[in-house]
Amino acid sequence: MQVTLSPSGLEGPAAAWASTDLTRLAAGGLLWLGGYPDREPVAAYGGQSTSATALFGVVGALLGLIDKERHGAGHMIDVSSQEVITQALETALAEYELTDTIRQRVGDMPREAGTGIYPCADGHVSMVAGRLGTAQAWRRLREWLVETGTPDADELWAEDWEKLSFRQRPESVRRFSELFGAFASLRTKSELYREAQARSIALAPVNTPAEVLVDPQLTSRAFFREIANHESGAVANVPSAPYRFGDHESTAVAAVQPTTPTST
C-alpha cells in the first residue's frame, strides 16, 4: 500500500503544478474566507494545508490497512490537498447551493449577537449562541447576564432580540458586544468557561500554546509527551494519541514526523 500526498492529486491538468501553502489554500477556497471584508484575503497561520493533508493521509492509510486485512489487496491512496481544503469551508458550499449566496470575509466581526470572539479579564473567549448554536443557549446566555446584574442586560429580552434578522444587524452585534464586554471584563477565561459549561453554553477560552501545554485536563491525561528529534537532538512537547486502549498503562503513543505535501 502506498499513500501519496500532493497539491492537486495525481491526475488532471493541475497534477504536475508546483505549490505553496498559500496557493493550496487558494485553490481549495479557504483563502477567500480569511481576513477582513475591505482587504485582501489572509491565509490561516501555521501551514494549515500541509497539516490538513497529512491528517487525511493518515486516515486514508488506516482505511487502506483495514480493507487490506479484510480483502488481502493493497491500495494506492491518492490525497489531493486542494480537495482536502474544500472540507474546511464551513457552510460556504451549503449557503451557495441553498441560497445562491457567496460567503464573504467578515474579519473579527461576529456574524450575529452572541456568537464570536470577545475580550475578557485575561484574554479572549470564543462563544457560539443563537442560530449558530442553539436557541436554548441564547436564552441561557441572556439569563446569565441578567442574573449577574450586568448593566442594561434586560434590554436583550425585548421582542426584537428574538429575531435572527435583528441579531445579525451590525448595530445589534455592536450593542451585544458592549453588554457582554462589560460582563466579561470582570471575569477570567477560566471563570467564564466553567460557568458557561454549567449552563450548556458553547464557550471556550482562546488559549496561547503555553496555556494549552499546562491545561489541567490535558495534563491529567498526559496528553503531551516529550519527544526528541533523532537528527538534531532537540526535545519538544508534542500531542500524543487522543485515545486510550483499555489499560491506561499500555497506551500506544505514536509520534508522526512532519512531511511535505508532496512526500510519499
PDB file of C-alpha atoms in Angstrom:
ATOM      1  CA  MET A   1       0.000   0.000   0.000  1.00  0.00           C
ATOM      2  CA  GLN A   2       1.200   3.494  -0.831  1.00  0.00           C
ATOM      3  CA  VAL A   3      -0.108   6.892   0.272  1.00  0.00           C
ATOM      4  CA  THR A   4       0.645   9.899  -1.914  1.00  0.00           C
ATOM      5  CA  LEU A   5       0.039  13.463  -0.735  1.00  0.00           C
ATOM      6  CA  SER A   6       0.125  16.065  -3.488  1.00  0.00           C
ATOM      7  CA  PRO A   7      -1.165  19.593  -4.173  1.00  0.00           C
ATOM      8  CA  SER A   8      -3.927  18.597  -6.630  1.00  0.00           C
ATOM      9  CA  GLY A   9      -3.872  14.815  -6.899  1.00  0.00           C
ATOM     10  CA  LEU A  10      -2.070  12.547  -9.351  1.00  0.00           C
ATOM     11  CA  GLU A  11      -4.441  13.159 -12.277  1.00  0.00           C
ATOM     12  CA  GLY A  12      -5.859  16.167 -14.088  1.00  0.00           C
ATOM     13  CA  PRO A  13      -4.398  19.331 -15.653  1.00  0.00           C
ATOM     14  CA  ALA A  14      -3.019  20.619 -12.332  1.00  0.00           C
ATOM     15  CA  ALA A  15      -1.381  17.355 -11.273  1.00  0.00           C
ATOM     16  CA  ALA A  16       2.161  18.495 -12.121  1.00  0.00           C
ATOM     17  CA  TRP A  17       1.875  22.034 -10.791  1.00  0.00           C
ATOM     18  CA  ALA A  18       4.176  23.220  -8.029  1.00  0.00           C
ATOM     19  CA  SER A  19       2.522  24.762  -4.957  1.00  0.00           C
ATOM     20  CA  THR A  20       2.930  26.537  -1.652  1.00  0.00           C
ATOM     21  CA  ASP A  21       0.658  26.605   1.363  1.00  0.00           C
ATOM     22  CA  LEU A  22      -0.771  29.882   0.059  1.00  0.00           C
ATOM     23  CA  THR A  23      -1.673  28.503  -3.368  1.00  0.00           C
ATOM     24  CA  ARG A  24      -3.145  25.325  -1.871  1.00  0.00           C
ATOM     25  CA  LEU A  25      -5.373  27.377   0.437  1.00  0.00           C
ATOM     26  CA  ALA A  26      -6.439  29.489  -2.537  1.00  0.00           C
ATOM     27  CA  ALA A  27      -7.142  26.502  -4.786  1.00  0.00           C
ATOM     28  CA  GLY A  28      -9.253  24.859  -2.074  1.00  0.00           C
ATOM     29  CA  GLY A  29     -11.234  28.039  -1.384  1.00  0.00           C
ATOM     30  CA  LEU A  30     -10.269  28.620   2.241  1.00  0.00           C
ATOM     31  CA  LEU A  31      -8.111  31.662   1.466  1.00  0.00           C
ATOM     32  CA  TRP A  32     -11.209  33.529   0.253  1.00  0.00           C
ATOM     33  CA  LEU A  33     -12.781  33.350   3.723  1.00  0.00           C
ATOM     34  CA  GLY A  34      -9.768  34.610   5.683  1.00  0.00           C
ATOM     35  CA  GLY A  35      -9.273  38.259   6.564  1.00  0.00           C
ATOM     36  CA  TYR A  36     -11.352  41.440   6.529  1.00  0.00           C
ATOM     37  CA  PRO A  37     -14.120  42.349   4.048  1.00  0.00           C
ATOM     38  CA  ASP A  38     -12.394  45.526   2.837  1.00  0.00           C
ATOM     39  CA  ARG A  39      -8.926  43.997   2.463  1.00  0.00           C
ATOM     40  CA  GLU A  40      -7.165  41.258   0.545  1.00  0.00           C
ATOM     41  CA  PRO A  41      -7.514  37.626   1.751  1.00  0.00           C
ATOM     42  CA  VAL A  42      -5.300  36.482   4.638  1.00  0.00           C
ATOM     43  CA  ALA A  43      -4.001  32.914   4.893  1.00  0.00           C
ATOM     44  CA  ALA A  44      -4.628  30.881   8.023  1.00  0.00           C
ATOM     45  CA  TYR A  45      -1.468  30.663  10.132  1.00  0.00           C
ATOM     46  CA  GLY A  46       0.739  27.629  10.512  1.00  0.00           C
ATOM     47  CA  GLY A  47       0.804  25.768   7.195  1.00  0.00           C
ATOM     48  CA  GLN A  48      -2.770  24.595   7.554  1.00  0.00           C
ATOM     49  CA  SER A  49      -2.927  22.925   4.139  1.00  0.00           C
ATOM     50  CA  THR A  50       0.088  20.764   4.993  1.00  0.00           C
ATOM     51  CA  SER A  51      -1.303  19.655   8.351  1.00  0.00           C
ATOM     52  CA  ALA A  52      -4.796  19.009   6.996  1.00  0.00           C
ATOM     53  CA  THR A  53      -3.482  16.989   4.054  1.00  0.00           C
ATOM     54  CA  ALA A  54      -1.295  14.925   6.378  1.00  0.00           C
ATOM     55  CA  LEU A  55      -4.305  14.145   8.600  1.00  0.00           C
ATOM     56  CA  PHE A  56      -6.364  12.986   5.631  1.00  0.00           C
ATOM     57  CA  GLY A  57      -3.399  10.918   4.504  1.00  0.00           C
ATOM     58  CA  VAL A  58      -3.261   9.149   7.872  1.00  0.00           C
ATOM     59  CA  VAL A  59      -6.997   8.430   7.730  1.00  0.00           C
ATOM     60  CA  GLY A  60      -6.632   7.127   4.175  1.00  0.00           C
ATOM     61  CA  ALA A  61      -3.761   4.857   5.243  1.00  0.00           C
ATOM     62  CA  LEU A  62      -5.758   3.449   8.154  1.00  0.00           C
ATOM     63  CA  LEU A  63      -8.771   2.758   5.937  1.00  0.00           C
ATOM     64  CA  GLY A  64      -6.476   1.127   3.389  1.00  0.00           C
ATOM     65  CA  LEU A  65      -4.976  -1.134   6.046  1.00  0.00           C
ATOM     66  CA  ILE A  66      -8.414  -2.146   7.288  1.00  0.00           C
ATOM     67  CA  ASP A  67      -9.519  -3.015   3.765  1.00  0.00           C
ATOM     68  CA  LYS A  68      -6.273  -4.909   3.125  1.00  0.00           C
ATOM     69  CA  GLU A  69      -6.860  -7.052   6.220  1.00  0.00           C
ATOM     70  CA  ARG A  70     -10.378  -7.832   5.012  1.00  0.00           C
ATOM     71  CA  HIS A  71      -9.681  -8.474   1.339  1.00  0.00           C
ATOM     72  CA  GLY A  72      -5.920  -9.054   1.095  1.00  0.00           C
ATOM     73  CA  ALA A  73      -5.172  -6.401  -1.506  1.00  0.00           C
ATOM     74  CA  GLY A  74      -3.266  -3.175  -1.004  1.00  0.00           C
ATOM     75  CA  HIS A  75      -4.205   0.231  -2.348  1.00  0.00           C
ATOM     76  CA  MET A  76      -2.753   3.399  -3.801  1.00  0.00           C
ATOM     77  CA  ILE A  77      -4.176   6.214  -1.637  1.00  0.00           C
ATOM     78  CA  ASP A  78      -4.208   9.468  -3.652  1.00  0.00           C
ATOM     79  CA  VAL A  79      -4.781  12.515  -1.404  1.00  0.00           C
ATOM     80  CA  SER A  80      -5.291  15.918  -3.045  1.00  0.00           C
ATOM     81  CA  SER A  81      -4.551  18.904  -0.818  1.00  0.00           C
ATOM     82  CA  GLN A  82      -6.938  21.044  -2.883  1.00  0.00           C
ATOM     83  CA  GLU A  83      -9.784  18.616  -2.232  1.00  0.00           C
ATOM     84  CA  VAL A  84      -8.874  18.361   1.447  1.00  0.00           C
ATOM     85  CA  ILE A  85      -9.128  22.139   1.881  1.00  0.00           C
ATOM     86  CA  THR A  86     -12.663  22.180   0.467  1.00  0.00           C
ATOM     87  CA  GLN A  87     -13.693  20.246   3.585  1.00  0.00           C
ATOM     88  CA  ALA A  88     -12.796  23.298   5.722  1.00  0.00           C
ATOM     89  CA  LEU A  89     -15.168  25.795   4.093  1.00  0.00           C
ATOM     90  CA  GLU A  90     -17.758  25.548   6.887  1.00  0.00           C
ATOM     91  CA  THR A  91     -21.174  26.484   5.445  1.00  0.00           C
ATOM     92  CA  ALA A  92     -19.878  28.223   2.304  1.00  0.00           C
ATOM     93  CA  LEU A  93     -20.877  25.457  -0.104  1.00  0.00           C
ATOM     94  CA  ALA A  94     -24.255  24.843   1.518  1.00  0.00           C
ATOM     95  CA  GLU A  95     -25.097  28.554   1.588  1.00  0.00           C
ATOM     96  CA  TYR A  96     -24.331  28.893  -2.098  1.00  0.00           C
ATOM     97  CA  GLU A  97     -26.363  25.821  -3.050  1.00  0.00           C
ATOM     98  CA  LEU A  98     -29.371  26.678  -0.877  1.00  0.00           C
ATOM     99  CA  THR A  99     -29.461  30.486  -1.065  1.00  0.00           C
ATOM    100  CA  ASP A 100     -27.220  31.355  -4.049  1.00  0.00           C
ATOM    101  CA  THR A 101     -25.133  33.431  -1.621  1.00  0.00           C
ATOM    102  CA  ILE A 102     -21.346  33.623  -1.785  1.00  0.00           C
ATOM    103  CA  ARG A 103     -19.897  33.900   1.701  1.00  0.00           C
ATOM    104  CA  GLN A 104     -17.652  36.887   2.219  1.00  0.00           C
ATOM    105  CA  ARG A 105     -14.829  37.653   4.622  1.00  0.00           C
ATOM    106  CA  VAL A 106     -16.098  39.031   7.939  1.00  0.00           C
ATOM    107  CA  GLY A 107     -12.828  39.663   9.780  1.00  0.00           C
ATOM    108  CA  ASP A 108     -13.215  39.685  13.554  1.00  0.00           C
ATOM    109  CA  MET A 109     -16.821  40.932  13.412  1.00  0.00           C
ATOM    110  CA  PRO A 110     -19.272  38.352  14.837  1.00  0.00           C
ATOM    111  CA  ARG A 111     -21.867  37.160  12.332  1.00  0.00           C
ATOM    112  CA  GLU A 112     -24.608  37.638  14.913  1.00  0.00           C
ATOM    113  CA  ALA A 113     -25.073  38.756  18.513  1.00  0.00           C
ATOM    114  CA  GLY A 114     -23.919  36.029  20.886  1.00  0.00           C
ATOM    115  CA  THR A 115     -21.546  34.330  18.504  1.00  0.00           C
ATOM    116  CA  GLY A 116     -17.941  35.463  18.152  1.00  0.00           C
ATOM    117  CA  ILE A 117     -14.697  36.137  19.990  1.00  0.00           C
ATOM    118  CA  TYR A 118     -14.952  38.517  22.939  1.00  0.00           C
ATOM    119  CA  PRO A 119     -12.347  40.057  25.288  1.00  0.00           C
ATOM    120  CA  CYS A 120     -12.379  39.215  28.991  1.00  0.00           C
ATOM    121  CA  ALA A 121     -10.252  39.980  32.058  1.00  0.00           C
ATOM    122  CA  ASP A 122      -7.213  37.945  30.986  1.00  0.00           C
ATOM    123  CA  GLY A 123      -7.590  37.405  27.252  1.00  0.00           C
ATOM    124  CA  HIS A 124     -10.413  36.306  24.974  1.00  0.00           C
ATOM    125  CA  VAL A 125     -13.155  33.686  24.805  1.00  0.00           C
ATOM    126  CA  SER A 126     -14.900  32.185  21.804  1.00  0.00           C
ATOM    127  CA  MET A 127     -18.666  31.711  22.104  1.00  0.00           C
ATOM    128  CA  VAL A 128     -21.422  30.260  19.930  1.00  0.00           C
ATOM    129  CA  ALA A 129     -25.008  31.002  20.935  1.00  0.00           C
ATOM    130  CA  GLY A 130     -28.094  31.763  18.862  1.00  0.00           C
ATOM    131  CA  ARG A 131     -28.772  30.411  15.381  1.00  0.00           C
ATOM    132  CA  LEU A 132     -25.222  29.106  15.013  1.00  0.00           C
ATOM    133  CA  GLY A 133     -25.551  27.399  18.405  1.00  0.00           C
ATOM    134  CA  THR A 134     -28.930  26.654  19.971  1.00  0.00           C
ATOM    135  CA  ALA A 135     -31.985  28.696  20.939  1.00  0.00           C
ATOM    136  CA  GLN A 136     -31.594  27.414  24.493  1.00  0.00           C
ATOM    137  CA  ALA A 137     -28.022  28.721  24.626  1.00  0.00           C
ATOM    138  CA  TRP A 138     -29.156  32.198  23.550  1.00  0.00           C
ATOM    139  CA  ARG A 139     -31.828  32.197  26.263  1.00  0.00           C
ATOM    140  CA  ARG A 140     -29.440  30.927  28.950  1.00  0.00           C
ATOM    141  CA  LEU A 141     -26.830  33.466  27.939  1.00  0.00           C
ATOM    142  CA  ARG A 142     -29.273  36.330  28.474  1.00  0.00           C
ATOM    143  CA  GLU A 143     -30.432  34.845  31.778  1.00  0.00           C
ATOM    144  CA  TRP A 144     -26.803  34.655  32.877  1.00  0.00           C
ATOM    145  CA  LEU A 145     -26.203  38.332  32.131  1.00  0.00           C
ATOM    146  CA  VAL A 146     -29.356  39.406  33.956  1.00  0.00           C
ATOM    147  CA  GLU A 147     -28.703  37.172  36.990  1.00  0.00           C
ATOM    148  CA  THR A 148     -25.242  38.654  37.458  1.00  0.00           C
ATOM    149  CA  GLY A 149     -26.557  42.208  37.367  1.00  0.00           C
ATOM    150  CA  THR A 150     -24.907  43.208  34.108  1.00  0.00           C
ATOM    151  CA  PRO A 151     -25.940  46.822  33.370  1.00  0.00           C
ATOM    152  CA  ASP A 152     -28.731  47.115  30.761  1.00  0.00           C
ATOM    153  CA  ALA A 153     -28.839  43.333  30.169  1.00  0.00           C
ATOM    154  CA  ASP A 154     -32.635  43.459  30.480  1.00  0.00           C
ATOM    155  CA  GLU A 155     -32.869  45.066  27.055  1.00  0.00           C
ATOM    156  CA  LEU A 156     -31.793  41.762  25.489  1.00  0.00           C
ATOM    157  CA  TRP A 157     -35.225  40.389  26.383  1.00  0.00           C
ATOM    158  CA  ALA A 158     -37.011  42.878  24.124  1.00  0.00           C
ATOM    159  CA  GLU A 159     -39.005  41.229  21.341  1.00  0.00           C
ATOM    160  CA  ASP A 160     -36.594  42.347  18.623  1.00  0.00           C
ATOM    161  CA  TRP A 161     -33.776  40.283  20.114  1.00  0.00           C
ATOM    162  CA  GLU A 162     -35.781  37.098  19.458  1.00  0.00           C
ATOM    163  CA  LYS A 163     -35.452  37.690  15.708  1.00  0.00           C
ATOM    164  CA  LEU A 164     -32.388  36.376  13.912  1.00  0.00           C
ATOM    165  CA  SER A 165     -32.515  39.175  11.342  1.00  0.00           C
ATOM    166  CA  PHE A 166     -32.316  41.729  14.162  1.00  0.00           C
ATOM    167  CA  ARG A 167     -29.442  39.951  15.920  1.00  0.00           C
ATOM    168  CA  GLN A 168     -27.483  39.904  12.653  1.00  0.00           C
ATOM    169  CA  ARG A 169     -27.679  43.659  12.158  1.00  0.00           C
ATOM    170  CA  PRO A 170     -24.277  45.343  12.654  1.00  0.00           C
ATOM    171  CA  GLU A 171     -25.697  47.721  15.281  1.00  0.00           C
ATOM    172  CA  SER A 172     -27.172  44.757  17.204  1.00  0.00           C
ATOM    173  CA  VAL A 173     -23.857  42.919  17.060  1.00  0.00           C
ATOM    174  CA  ARG A 174     -22.067  46.006  18.386  1.00  0.00           C
ATOM    175  CA  ARG A 175     -24.614  46.554  21.173  1.00  0.00           C
ATOM    176  CA  PHE A 176     -24.392  42.968  22.364  1.00  0.00           C
ATOM    177  CA  SER A 177     -20.603  43.189  22.300  1.00  0.00           C
ATOM    178  CA  GLU A 178     -20.793  46.237  24.570  1.00  0.00           C
ATOM    179  CA  LEU A 179     -23.095  44.484  27.053  1.00  0.00           C
ATOM    180  CA  PHE A 180     -21.194  41.203  27.089  1.00  0.00           C
ATOM    181  CA  GLY A 181     -17.884  43.040  27.150  1.00  0.00           C
ATOM    182  CA  ALA A 182     -18.835  44.831  30.372  1.00  0.00           C
ATOM    183  CA  PHE A 183     -19.766  41.456  31.878  1.00  0.00           C
ATOM    184  CA  ALA A 184     -16.728  39.522  30.620  1.00  0.00           C
ATOM    185  CA  SER A 185     -14.201  42.211  31.548  1.00  0.00           C
ATOM    186  CA  LEU A 186     -14.769  41.336  35.224  1.00  0.00           C
ATOM    187  CA  ARG A 187     -14.148  37.609  34.737  1.00  0.00           C
ATOM    188  CA  THR A 188     -11.270  35.404  33.605  1.00  0.00           C
ATOM    189  CA  LYS A 189     -11.316  32.912  30.773  1.00  0.00           C
ATOM    190  CA  SER A 190     -11.429  30.050  33.247  1.00  0.00           C
ATOM    191  CA  GLU A 191     -14.342  31.540  35.196  1.00  0.00           C
ATOM    192  CA  LEU A 192     -16.339  32.204  32.052  1.00  0.00           C
ATOM    193  CA  TYR A 193     -15.620  28.715  30.727  1.00  0.00           C
ATOM    194  CA  ARG A 194     -16.742  26.915  33.898  1.00  0.00           C
ATOM    195  CA  GLU A 195     -19.919  28.984  34.254  1.00  0.00           C
ATOM    196  CA  ALA A 196     -20.845  28.656  30.593  1.00  0.00           C
ATOM    197  CA  GLN A 197     -20.330  24.895  30.634  1.00  0.00           C
ATOM    198  CA  ALA A 198     -22.621  24.615  33.660  1.00  0.00           C
ATOM    199  CA  ARG A 199     -25.286  26.490  31.675  1.00  0.00           C
ATOM    200  CA  SER A 200     -24.803  24.453  28.459  1.00  0.00           C
ATOM    201  CA  ILE A 201     -23.453  27.455  26.579  1.00  0.00           C
ATOM    202  CA  ALA A 202     -20.747  26.751  23.995  1.00  0.00           C
ATOM    203  CA  LEU A 203     -17.951  28.991  25.256  1.00  0.00           C
ATOM    204  CA  ALA A 204     -14.243  28.212  25.328  1.00  0.00           C
ATOM    205  CA  PRO A 205     -11.077  30.117  26.263  1.00  0.00           C
ATOM    206  CA  VAL A 206      -8.813  31.302  23.458  1.00  0.00           C
ATOM    207  CA  ASN A 207      -5.576  29.859  24.817  1.00  0.00           C
ATOM    208  CA  THR A 208      -1.995  30.507  23.848  1.00  0.00           C
ATOM    209  CA  PRO A 209       0.223  27.477  23.095  1.00  0.00           C
ATOM    210  CA  ALA A 210       1.832  27.911  26.523  1.00  0.00           C
ATOM    211  CA  GLU A 211      -1.577  27.785  28.200  1.00  0.00           C
ATOM    212  CA  VAL A 212      -2.566  24.668  26.273  1.00  0.00           C
ATOM    213  CA  LEU A 213       0.583  22.888  27.466  1.00  0.00           C
ATOM    214  CA  VAL A 214      -0.444  23.364  31.126  1.00  0.00           C
ATOM    215  CA  ASP A 215      -4.173  22.755  30.659  1.00  0.00           C
ATOM    216  CA  PRO A 216      -5.310  20.771  33.740  1.00  0.00           C
ATOM    217  CA  GLN A 217      -7.425  18.299  31.755  1.00  0.00           C
ATOM    218  CA  LEU A 218      -4.764  17.555  29.169  1.00  0.00           C
ATOM    219  CA  THR A 219      -2.105  17.365  31.890  1.00  0.00           C
ATOM    220  CA  SER A 220      -4.145  14.844  33.888  1.00  0.00           C
ATOM    221  CA  ARG A 221      -4.307  12.603  30.811  1.00  0.00           C
ATOM    222  CA  ALA A 222      -0.602  13.073  29.998  1.00  0.00           C
ATOM    223  CA  PHE A 223      -1.639  14.215  26.536  1.00  0.00           C
ATOM    224  CA  PHE A 224       1.634  15.980  25.781  1.00  0.00           C
ATOM    225  CA  ARG A 225       4.833  13.928  25.729  1.00  0.00           C
ATOM    226  CA  GLU A 226       8.466  14.931  25.358  1.00  0.00           C
ATOM    227  CA  ILE A 227       9.841  13.681  22.042  1.00  0.00           C
ATOM    228  CA  ALA A 228      13.461  14.024  20.933  1.00  0.00           C
ATOM    229  CA  ASN A 229      14.283  14.695  17.296  1.00  0.00           C
ATOM    230  CA  HIS A 230      16.588  11.897  16.167  1.00  0.00           C
ATOM    231  CA  GLU A 231      18.610  14.169  13.902  1.00  0.00           C
ATOM    232  CA  SER A 232      19.009  17.374  15.928  1.00  0.00           C
ATOM    233  CA  GLY A 233      18.517  16.015  19.436  1.00  0.00           C
ATOM    234  CA  ALA A 234      16.059  18.846  20.183  1.00  0.00           C
ATOM    235  CA  VAL A 235      13.317  17.953  22.639  1.00  0.00           C
ATOM    236  CA  ALA A 236       9.752  19.236  22.227  1.00  0.00           C
ATOM    237  CA  ASN A 237       6.350  18.633  23.761  1.00  0.00           C
ATOM    238  CA  VAL A 238       4.063  17.017  21.195  1.00  0.00           C
ATOM    239  CA  PRO A 239       0.479  15.717  21.371  1.00  0.00           C
ATOM    240  CA  SER A 240       0.054  12.016  21.928  1.00  0.00           C
ATOM    241  CA  ALA A 241      -2.741   9.810  20.641  1.00  0.00           C
ATOM    242  CA  PRO A 242      -6.193  11.222  21.524  1.00  0.00           C
ATOM    243  CA  TYR A 243      -7.443   7.803  22.671  1.00  0.00           C
ATOM    244  CA  ARG A 244      -6.670   5.093  25.199  1.00  0.00           C
ATOM    245  CA  PHE A 245      -6.611   1.311  24.735  1.00  0.00           C
ATOM    246  CA  GLY A 246      -8.310  -0.214  27.790  1.00  0.00           C
ATOM    247  CA  ASP A 247      -5.411  -0.433  30.270  1.00  0.00           C
ATOM    248  CA  HIS A 248      -4.108   3.159  30.532  1.00  0.00           C
ATOM    249  CA  GLU A 249      -0.623   1.938  31.345  1.00  0.00           C
ATOM    250  CA  SER A 250      -0.342   0.231  27.967  1.00  0.00           C
ATOM    251  CA  THR A 251      -1.428   3.249  25.949  1.00  0.00           C
ATOM    252  CA  ALA A 252       0.055   3.374  22.488  1.00  0.00           C
ATOM    253  CA  VAL A 253       1.647   6.684  21.613  1.00  0.00           C
ATOM    254  CA  ALA A 254       2.719   7.476  18.087  1.00  0.00           C
ATOM    255  CA  ALA A 255       4.890  10.422  17.080  1.00  0.00           C
ATOM    256  CA  VAL A 256       4.487  11.482  13.459  1.00  0.00           C
ATOM    257  CA  GLN A 257       7.356  13.346  11.873  1.00  0.00           C
ATOM    258  CA  PRO A 258       6.330  16.390   9.757  1.00  0.00           C
ATOM    259  CA  THR A 259       6.291  15.854   6.000  1.00  0.00           C
ATOM    260  CA  THR A 260       5.833  17.995   2.914  1.00  0.00           C
ATOM    261  CA  PRO A 261       2.636  17.825   0.839  1.00  0.00           C
ATOM    262  CA  THR A 262       4.477  16.080  -1.990  1.00  0.00           C
ATOM    263  CA  SER A 263       6.059  13.291   0.092  1.00  0.00           C
ATOM    264  CA  THR A 264       5.029   9.696  -0.456  1.00  0.00           C
TER     265      THR A 264
END
